[in-house]
Each structure stands twice: as structure tokens, then as C-alpha cells.
Amino acid sequence: MTAALIDGKAVSAQVLEEVRQRVAACVAKGVTPTLAVVLVGDDPASQIYVRNKGRRAAEVGIATRDHRLGAKETTTESLLELVAQLDADPEVDGILVQLPLPGHIDADAVLLAIDPAKDVDGFHPDNLGRLVLGKPRFVPCTPAGCMRLLQEAGVDPAGKRALVIGRSTIVGKPMAHLLLAANATVTIAHSRTTNLAEEVSRADIVVAAVGRAHLVRGEWIKPGAAVIDVGMNRLDTGKLAGDVDFEGARQRAGAITPVPGGVGPMTIAGLMANVVRSAESRVG
Ligand code: NAD
């Protein structure tokens, strides 16, 4: 069997087109969806992420307000002050503080200060709590994108065994809760899991979010399983690789995401969807 490829580029383009139409509807009612982006310091990867988010926002008609702050001049207090201003600004629908923040800044305090109704990254405890309660508001963008990819691949998690590998707050944990809400029987594997191969071989759905190239071997995959590879690992050759041995896994899986071109493009699309959703509540 050769797995069907789940095309994240195509699905994200579809999501962005839906967002563009919803943005236009907001604008027609006098509300321009607006995202405030806060970047502290000059981390090169963060600069690229922020630039890409700005570009996508412009493409779909979302306005952005950039706040670029020097690492040395910025303190936890000054950042909290900026977040408070953005919270109070009725024209700002979403606030994104690019992570990681420099070490001298209390990132938890900053994320906690973001108004949960503007927390388009979905990292605020209020939004994560709602997700756990099965009453989500803003869902973290990468796991939301994974769910959309499963849906587009025609995979209904209900009654299936799903394995999430990785337990981070931004991917693994919210992913497990989304699958649970979709009625899958969910297992979470992590760095202390003793027999990953066995866990993988039982799973109808595998979501790998670890950050180790080719950790999941092709021969572990249950025939016909859906494989969502969140991992983004830069190899010595300069190429990008996922957490799954793609060539091996695609011989056994029913459907699989490539890296690049799978989950990656879904994350920004999910962010834009969260911003327009917030703006729609301003429209009323
Ligand atoms: P993280 O480092 O916060 O978490 C990694 C998790 O993997 C941990 O929970 C750890 O317990 C688990 N782990 C480590 N070694 C393991 C092992 N041997 N077996 C099983 N589990 C193990 O990482 P993260 O932020 O969740 O990101 C994971 C990967 O996803 C990274 O490659 C990251 O670049 C990628 N990522 C991609 C996107 C995207 O848009 N496509 C978004 C976020 C993260």
C-alpha cells in the first residue's frame, strides 16, 4: 500500500480563502480584523515566523500592528504594560507575543496578561482550560491544523486508537484533547514512554510532535493508519525532515503528511482563522 498524501499546502490555501471571505464580511460591516504582533529581540527564526505571519495576514486582509522591541530595553514590566494597552485597545482583535522570549522576561506572566478573548495563539490557561472542558474558544493553531488535515483526509477519529507522541503545551497536550473531543481513544507517548514501537503499532492515528528526525520508523506503522507528522528537524544536509521516516511509513500508512508541506502551512492559516473569529465577535 502507498499512503495517500495529505497536502497541507492545498488545505491551508483553502483555509486562508475561507478566512479571506470572512475578513471581507467583517470589513463590510466596518470592522477590520487586526492582529498585534510583539517580537522581543532579534532571534532569526522568530523574525522569519513573524515576517511570514505578517505576509499571510496581508494576503487575507488582516491588519497587523508590529511591536518590535529590543531585548536589552525590554523588561517584564514594560512588556506587561504593552500587553495591557493592547488588551484595552478595542481595535485589536488578536495579540500574539512571539515565543521564545529572552530569558530575563517572565514569559508565563506575559502570556497570563493577554486577554483570553484576544489570545489567538490559544496558550492562555483560560483557553487551554476551556479545551480540556470540551468547550474550546481559541485552540492552539498547530493541533487545530492537524485536526483539519485529518478531516480533509476523511479520517473520523471516533472510536479509533490515536497516539500523540509528545506532551508539550503548544502541540501534544492540546492535540490529545482535540482527539479526545472527537471521540478517539487517546494515548500520549513522551520521553519516558518505554515501548514506543508497540504504542505506534496499535494506533489508527499517529500524531508525532517530538523534534527528532525519523524517530518513528516506517515498520512500526499499523497498515492503513493515518500519520500526521508535526516535527520539523533540520538535517545536516540542510533538508527539513519530520519525526517520521516518511519513505518507510508511506508504504504502510493509509494517509500521511509530508514534511515540508504538511502540518507546517496549517499553523499560520489557523492563526489567521483565530483572528477573524475574534473580529467576528466584535462585529457582533
Ligand atoms: P517540545 O520540545 O516542547 O516537546 C517535545 C516532546 O517530545 C516532549 O513532550 C517530550 O516528552 C517528547 N519526547 C522527547 N523525546 C521523546 C522520545 N524519544 N519518545 C517520545 N517522546 C519524546 O516540542 P514541541 O514544541 O511540541 O515541538 C515538537 C516538534 O514539532 C518540533 O520538531 C517542532 O519544531 C515542531 N513544531 C512544528 C510546528 C509546525 O507548525 N509544523 C509547530 C510547533 C512545533
mmCIF file with all atom_site columns, C-alpha atoms and ligand atoms in Angstrom, residues 142 165-168 170-172 189-191 196 209-212 215 230-233 243 263-264 267, ligand 1:
data_model
loop_
_atom_site.group_PDB
_atom_site.id
_atom_site.type_symbol
_atom_site.label_atom_id
_atom_site.label_alt_id
_atom_site.label_comp_id
_atom_site.label_asym_id
_atom_site.label_entity_id
_atom_site.label_seq_id
_atom_site.pdbx_PDB_ins_code
_atom_site.Cartn_x
_atom_site.Cartn_y
_atom_site.Cartn_z
_atom_site.occupancy
_atom_site.B_iso_or_equiv
_atom_site.pdbx_formal_charge
_atom_site.auth_seq_id
_atom_site.auth_comp_id
_atom_site.auth_asym_id
_atom_site.auth_atom_id
_atom_site.pdbx_PDB_model_num
ATOM   1  C CA  . THR A 1 142 ? -0.819 23.639 15.118 1.00 0.00 ? 142 THR A CA  1
ATOM   2  C CA  . ILE A 1 165 ? 3.827  11.447 20.625 1.00 0.00 ? 165 ILE A CA  1
ATOM   3  C CA  . GLY A 1 166 ? 4.978  14.481 22.616 1.00 0.00 ? 166 GLY A CA  1
ATOM   4  C CA  . ARG A 1 167 ? 3.331  16.271 25.537 1.00 0.00 ? 167 ARG A CA  1
ATOM   5  C CA  . SER A 1 168 ? 4.178  19.926 25.024 1.00 0.00 ? 168 SER A CA  1
ATOM   6  C CA  . ILE A 1 170 ? 1.608  24.009 22.400 1.00 0.00 ? 170 ILE A CA  1
ATOM   7  C CA  . VAL A 1 171 ? 1.201  20.762 20.457 1.00 0.00 ? 171 VAL A CA  1
ATOM   8  C CA  . GLY A 1 172 ? 0.987  17.392 22.242 1.00 0.00 ? 172 GLY A CA  1
ATOM   9  C CA  . ALA A 1 189 ? 3.656  8.963  24.491 1.00 0.00 ? 189 ALA A CA  1
ATOM   10 C CA  . HIS A 1 190 ? 6.587  11.039 25.704 1.00 0.00 ? 190 HIS A CA  1
ATOM   11 C CA  . SER A 1 191 ? 10.283 10.907 26.554 1.00 0.00 ? 191 SER A CA  1
ATOM   12 C CA  . LEU A 1 196 ? 7.180  3.456  21.552 1.00 0.00 ? 196 LEU A CA  1
ATOM   13 C CA  . ALA A 1 209 ? 5.347  16.057 17.757 1.00 0.00 ? 209 ALA A CA  1
ATOM   14 C CA  . VAL A 1 210 ? 8.769  15.415 19.243 1.00 0.00 ? 210 VAL A CA  1
ATOM   15 C CA  . GLY A 1 211 ? 11.501 17.194 17.296 1.00 0.00 ? 211 GLY A CA  1
ATOM   16 C CA  . ARG A 1 212 ? 13.689 14.165 16.500 1.00 0.00 ? 212 ARG A CA  1
ATOM   17 C CA  . LEU A 1 215 ? 12.201 8.770  15.396 1.00 0.00 ? 215 LEU A CA  1
ATOM   18 C CA  . VAL A 1 230 ? 4.366  17.769 13.195 1.00 0.00 ? 230 VAL A CA  1
ATOM   19 C CA  . GLY A 1 231 ? 8.150  17.505 13.574 1.00 0.00 ? 231 GLY A CA  1
ATOM   20 C CA  . MET A 1 232 ? 10.380 19.991 11.828 1.00 0.00 ? 232 MET A CA  1
ATOM   21 C CA  . ASN A 1 233 ? 14.003 18.952 12.017 1.00 0.00 ? 233 ASN A CA  1
ATOM   22 C CA  . ASP A 1 243 ? 9.734  12.922 13.144 1.00 0.00 ? 243 ASP A CA  1
ATOM   23 C CA  . VAL A 1 263 ? 1.345  20.473 9.069  1.00 0.00 ? 263 VAL A CA  1
ATOM   24 C CA  . GLY A 1 264 ? 3.676  23.490 8.675  1.00 0.00 ? 264 GLY A CA  1
ATOM   25 C CA  . THR A 1 267 ? -0.242 26.719 11.651 1.00 0.00 ? 267 THR A CA  1
HETATM 26 P P1  . NAD B 2 .   ? 8.866  20.162 22.799 1.00 0.00 ? 1   NAD B P1  1
HETATM 27 O O1  . NAD B 2 .   ? 10.366 20.022 22.783 1.00 0.00 ? 1   NAD B O1  1
HETATM 28 O O2  . NAD B 2 .   ? 8.225  21.174 23.646 1.00 0.00 ? 1   NAD B O2  1
HETATM 29 O O3  . NAD B 2 .   ? 8.220  18.751 23.165 1.00 0.00 ? 1   NAD B O3  1
HETATM 30 C C1  . NAD B 2 .   ? 8.737  17.560 22.647 1.00 0.00 ? 1   NAD B C1  1
HETATM 31 C C2  . NAD B 2 .   ? 8.026  16.406 23.313 1.00 0.00 ? 1   NAD B C2  1
HETATM 32 O O4  . NAD B 2 .   ? 8.562  15.195 22.795 1.00 0.00 ? 1   NAD B O4  1
HETATM 33 C C3  . NAD B 2 .   ? 8.175  16.350 24.809 1.00 0.00 ? 1   NAD B C3  1
HETATM 34 O O5  . NAD B 2 .   ? 6.882  16.349 25.388 1.00 0.00 ? 1   NAD B O5  1
HETATM 35 C C4  . NAD B 2 .   ? 8.915  15.035 25.101 1.00 0.00 ? 1   NAD B C4  1
HETATM 36 O O6  . NAD B 2 .   ? 8.368  14.343 26.202 1.00 0.00 ? 1   NAD B O6  1
HETATM 37 C C5  . NAD B 2 .   ? 8.674  14.250 23.835 1.00 0.00 ? 1   NAD B C5  1
HETATM 38 N N1  . NAD B 2 .   ? 9.795  13.338 23.540 1.00 0.00 ? 1   NAD B N1  1
HETATM 39 C C6  . NAD B 2 .   ? 11.105 13.613 23.563 1.00 0.00 ? 1   NAD B C6  1
HETATM 40 N N2  . NAD B 2 .   ? 11.819 12.503 23.236 1.00 0.00 ? 1   NAD B N2  1
HETATM 41 C C7  . NAD B 2 .   ? 10.930 11.523 23.011 1.00 0.00 ? 1   NAD B C7  1
HETATM 42 C C8  . NAD B 2 .   ? 11.035 10.157 22.659 1.00 0.00 ? 1   NAD B C8  1
HETATM 43 N N3  . NAD B 2 .   ? 12.211 9.595  22.460 1.00 0.00 ? 1   NAD B N3  1
HETATM 44 N N4  . NAD B 2 .   ? 9.907  9.436  22.519 1.00 0.00 ? 1   NAD B N4  1
HETATM 45 C C9  . NAD B 2 .   ? 8.695  10.024 22.702 1.00 0.00 ? 1   NAD B C9  1
HETATM 46 N N5  . NAD B 2 .   ? 8.525  11.313 23.038 1.00 0.00 ? 1   NAD B N5  1
HETATM 47 C C10 . NAD B 2 .   ? 9.635  12.055 23.197 1.00 0.00 ? 1   NAD B C10 1
HETATM 48 O O7  . NAD B 2 .   ? 8.476  20.330 21.259 1.00 0.00 ? 1   NAD B O7  1
HETATM 49 P P2  . NAD B 2 .   ? 7.164  20.967 20.555 1.00 0.00 ? 1   NAD B P2  1
HETATM 50 O O8  . NAD B 2 .   ? 7.205  22.432 20.703 1.00 0.00 ? 1   NAD B O8  1
HETATM 51 O O9  . NAD B 2 .   ? 5.946  20.211 20.955 1.00 0.00 ? 1   NAD B O9  1
HETATM 52 O O10 . NAD B 2 .   ? 7.520  20.626 19.037 1.00 0.00 ? 1   NAD B O10 1
HETATM 53 C C11 . NAD B 2 .   ? 7.685  19.292 18.589 1.00 0.00 ? 1   NAD B C11 1
HETATM 54 C C12 . NAD B 2 .   ? 8.134  19.304 17.143 1.00 0.00 ? 1   NAD B C12 1
HETATM 55 O O11 . NAD B 2 .   ? 7.112  19.913 16.364 1.00 0.00 ? 1   NAD B O11 1
HETATM 56 C C13 . NAD B 2 .   ? 9.388  20.113 16.847 1.00 0.00 ? 1   NAD B C13 1
HETATM 57 O O12 . NAD B 2 .   ? 10.098 19.497 15.788 1.00 0.00 ? 1   NAD B O12 1
HETATM 58 C C14 . NAD B 2 .   ? 8.864  21.450 16.385 1.00 0.00 ? 1   NAD B C14 1
HETATM 59 O O13 . NAD B 2 .   ? 9.765  22.126 15.529 1.00 0.00 ? 1   NAD B O13 1
HETATM 60 C C15 . NAD B 2 .   ? 7.647  21.004 15.638 1.00 0.00 ? 1   NAD B C15 1
HETATM 61 N N6  . NAD B 2 .   ? 6.589  22.036 15.547 1.00 0.00 ? 1   NAD B N6  1
HETATM 62 C C16 . NAD B 2 .   ? 6.084  22.260 14.317 1.00 0.00 ? 1   NAD B C16 1
HETATM 63 C C17 . NAD B 2 .   ? 5.073  23.192 14.176 1.00 0.00 ? 1   NAD B C17 1
HETATM 64 C C18 . NAD B 2 .   ? 4.507  23.419 12.823 1.00 0.00 ? 1   NAD B C18 1
HETATM 65 O O14 . NAD B 2 .   ? 3.940  24.456 12.563 1.00 0.00 ? 1   NAD B O14 1
HETATM 66 N N7  . NAD B 2 .   ? 4.593  22.460 11.913 1.00 0.00 ? 1   NAD B N7  1
HETATM 67 C C19 . NAD B 2 .   ? 4.590  23.901 15.276 1.00 0.00 ? 1   NAD B C19 1
HETATM 68 C C20 . NAD B 2 .   ? 5.103  23.614 16.538 1.00 0.00 ? 1   NAD B C20 1
HETATM 69 C C21 . NAD B 2 .   ? 6.111  22.662 16.658 1.00 0.00 ? 1   NAD B C21 1
#
